[in-house]
Amino acid sequence: MTDHRAELTGHYRAMRQELLDAIDGLSDEQLLDPSLDGWSVRDHLVHLAMWDEIRASEVARISAGYESAWRMTEEDDATFNAIGHRSRSVMPVAQARWELDTSHQRLIEAIEGATPRALDASLYGEAGLRSRHGAEHASWIRRWRAEHGW
């Protein structure tokens, strides 16, 4: 098995920069505007932070020799995301940014410290080892900004 951790951490760093570029210059008021498909940008940030936390824990879990704890159906995923949205929707913008930064760093550290076993993408459930999740949200935010002229 090829050790691709440097490429993987580079992927996540580049994707995070894409997200940060998409939100650059937005005011707190704009970050809290719920017109982005019913969520605010802040909601998207804490959603991504939640999934980074899960992904980091999966890397650690699989590194320890255990199985994924996040095998879900589409219905489970939708329900979990709704619960996460409700429980995190009260976070102030400053905390959302902290959550995003902290969870990203945990993910990078988990990948850098991963065992070869944990670099096997086939062992992961819903929080896959390699994800385009952040880039997807960044594209929605860019579209939303263009619609608003921001």
C-alpha positions in Angstrom: 0.0 0.0 0.0 1.3 3.5 -0.9 1.7 6.0 1.8 -0.1 9.0 0.4 -0.4 11.0 3.6 1.4 14.1 2.2 -0.9 14.2 -0.8 -3.9 13.7 1.4 -2.9 16.5 3.8 -2.2 18.7 0.8 -5.7 17.9 -0.5 -7.3 18.9 2.7 -5.2 22.1 3.1 -6.0 23.2 -0.5 -9.7 22.5 0.0 -9.7 24.4 3.3 -8.0 27.4 1.5 -10.7 27.2 -1.2 -13.4 27.5 1.5 -11.6 30.4 3.3 -11.3 32.2 -0.1 -15.0 31.7 -0.6 -15.9 33.4 2.7 -13.1 36.0 2.6 -14.4 39.5 3.2 -17.9 38.5 4.4 -19.1 40.4 7.5 -20.6 38.6 10.5 -24.0 39.8 9.3 -23.5 38.2 5.9 -22.1 35.0 7.6 -25.4 34.8 9.6 -27.7 35.4 6.6 -29.8 32.2 6.3 -30.5 32.6 2.6 -27.9 30.0 1.5 -30.4 27.2 0.8 -31.9 27.7 4.3 -28.6 27.8 6.1 -26.2 30.6 6.9 -22.6 30.5 5.9 -21.8 30.1 9.6 -24.1 27.0 9.5 -22.0 25.6 6.7 -18.8 26.2 8.6 -19.9 24.4 11.7 -21.3 21.6 9.6 -17.9 21.1 8.0 -16.2 21.4 11.3 -18.4 18.6 12.7 -17.5 16.3 9.8 -13.8 17.1 10.2 -14.1 16.1 13.8 -15.7 12.8 12.8 -13.2 12.2 10.1 -10.2 12.8 12.5 -11.7 10.4 15.0 -12.2 7.8 12.2 -8.5 8.1 11.2 -7.5 7.6 14.9 -9.9 4.7 15.3 -8.8 2.9 12.2 -5.2 3.6 13.1 -5.8 1.8 16.4 -7.0 -1.3 14.5 -10.7 -0.8 14.9 -13.6 -0.5 12.5 -15.4 2.6 11.2 -18.0 3.9 13.6 -19.8 5.9 10.9 -21.5 3.5 8.5 -24.8 5.2 7.7 -27.7 5.1 5.4 -28.6 8.2 3.4 -31.5 8.6 5.9 -29.1 8.3 8.9 -26.8 10.9 7.3 -29.7 13.4 6.7 -30.9 12.9 10.3 -27.4 13.3 11.7 -26.8 16.5 9.7 -30.2 17.9 10.9 -29.3 17.2 14.5 -25.9 18.8 14.0 -27.4 21.8 12.4 -29.9 22.3 15.2 -27.3 21.8 18.0 -24.7 24.1 16.4 -26.9 26.8 15.0 -26.5 29.0 18.1 -22.8 29.3 17.9 -21.4 32.8 17.4 -19.4 33.4 14.3 -16.1 33.6 16.3 -16.8 30.1 17.7 -17.7 28.8 14.2 -14.3 30.0 12.9 -12.6 28.5 15.9 -14.4 25.2 15.4 -13.4 25.2 11.7 -9.8 25.9 12.4 -9.5 23.5 15.3 -11.2 20.6 13.7 -9.2 21.0 10.5 -5.9 20.9 12.5 -7.1 17.8 14.3 -7.8 16.1 10.9 -4.4 17.1 9.5 -2.6 15.8 12.7 -4.6 12.6 12.6 -3.6 11.9 9.0 0.0 12.8 9.6 0.1 10.3 12.5 -2.0 7.6 10.8 -0.8 4.1 10.5 -0.6 2.5 7.1 -3.9 0.7 7.8 -5.6 4.0 8.3 -4.6 5.2 4.8 -6.8 2.4 3.3 -9.8 4.4 2.1 -11.9 1.2 1.8 -12.1 0.9 5.6 -14.1 4.1 6.1 -17.8 4.7 6.3 -19.7 8.0 5.8 -16.8 10.1 6.8 -14.5 8.8 4.1 -10.8 9.2 4.2 -10.7 11.5 1.1 -13.6 13.9 0.7 -14.6 16.8 -1.5 -17.1 17.9 1.1 -15.4 21.3 1.8 -15.0 22.1 -1.9 -18.7 21.4 -2.4 -19.7 23.8 0.3 -17.2 26.4 -1.0 -18.9 26.2 -4.5 -22.3 26.8 -2.9 -21.0 29.8 -1.0 -19.4 31.3 -4.1 -22.7 30.8 -6.0 -24.7 32.4 -3.1 -22.2 35.3 -3.0 -22.6 35.9 -6.7 -26.4 35.9 -6.5 -26.2 38.6 -3.8 -23.4 40.5 -5.4 -21.1 40.0 -2.4 
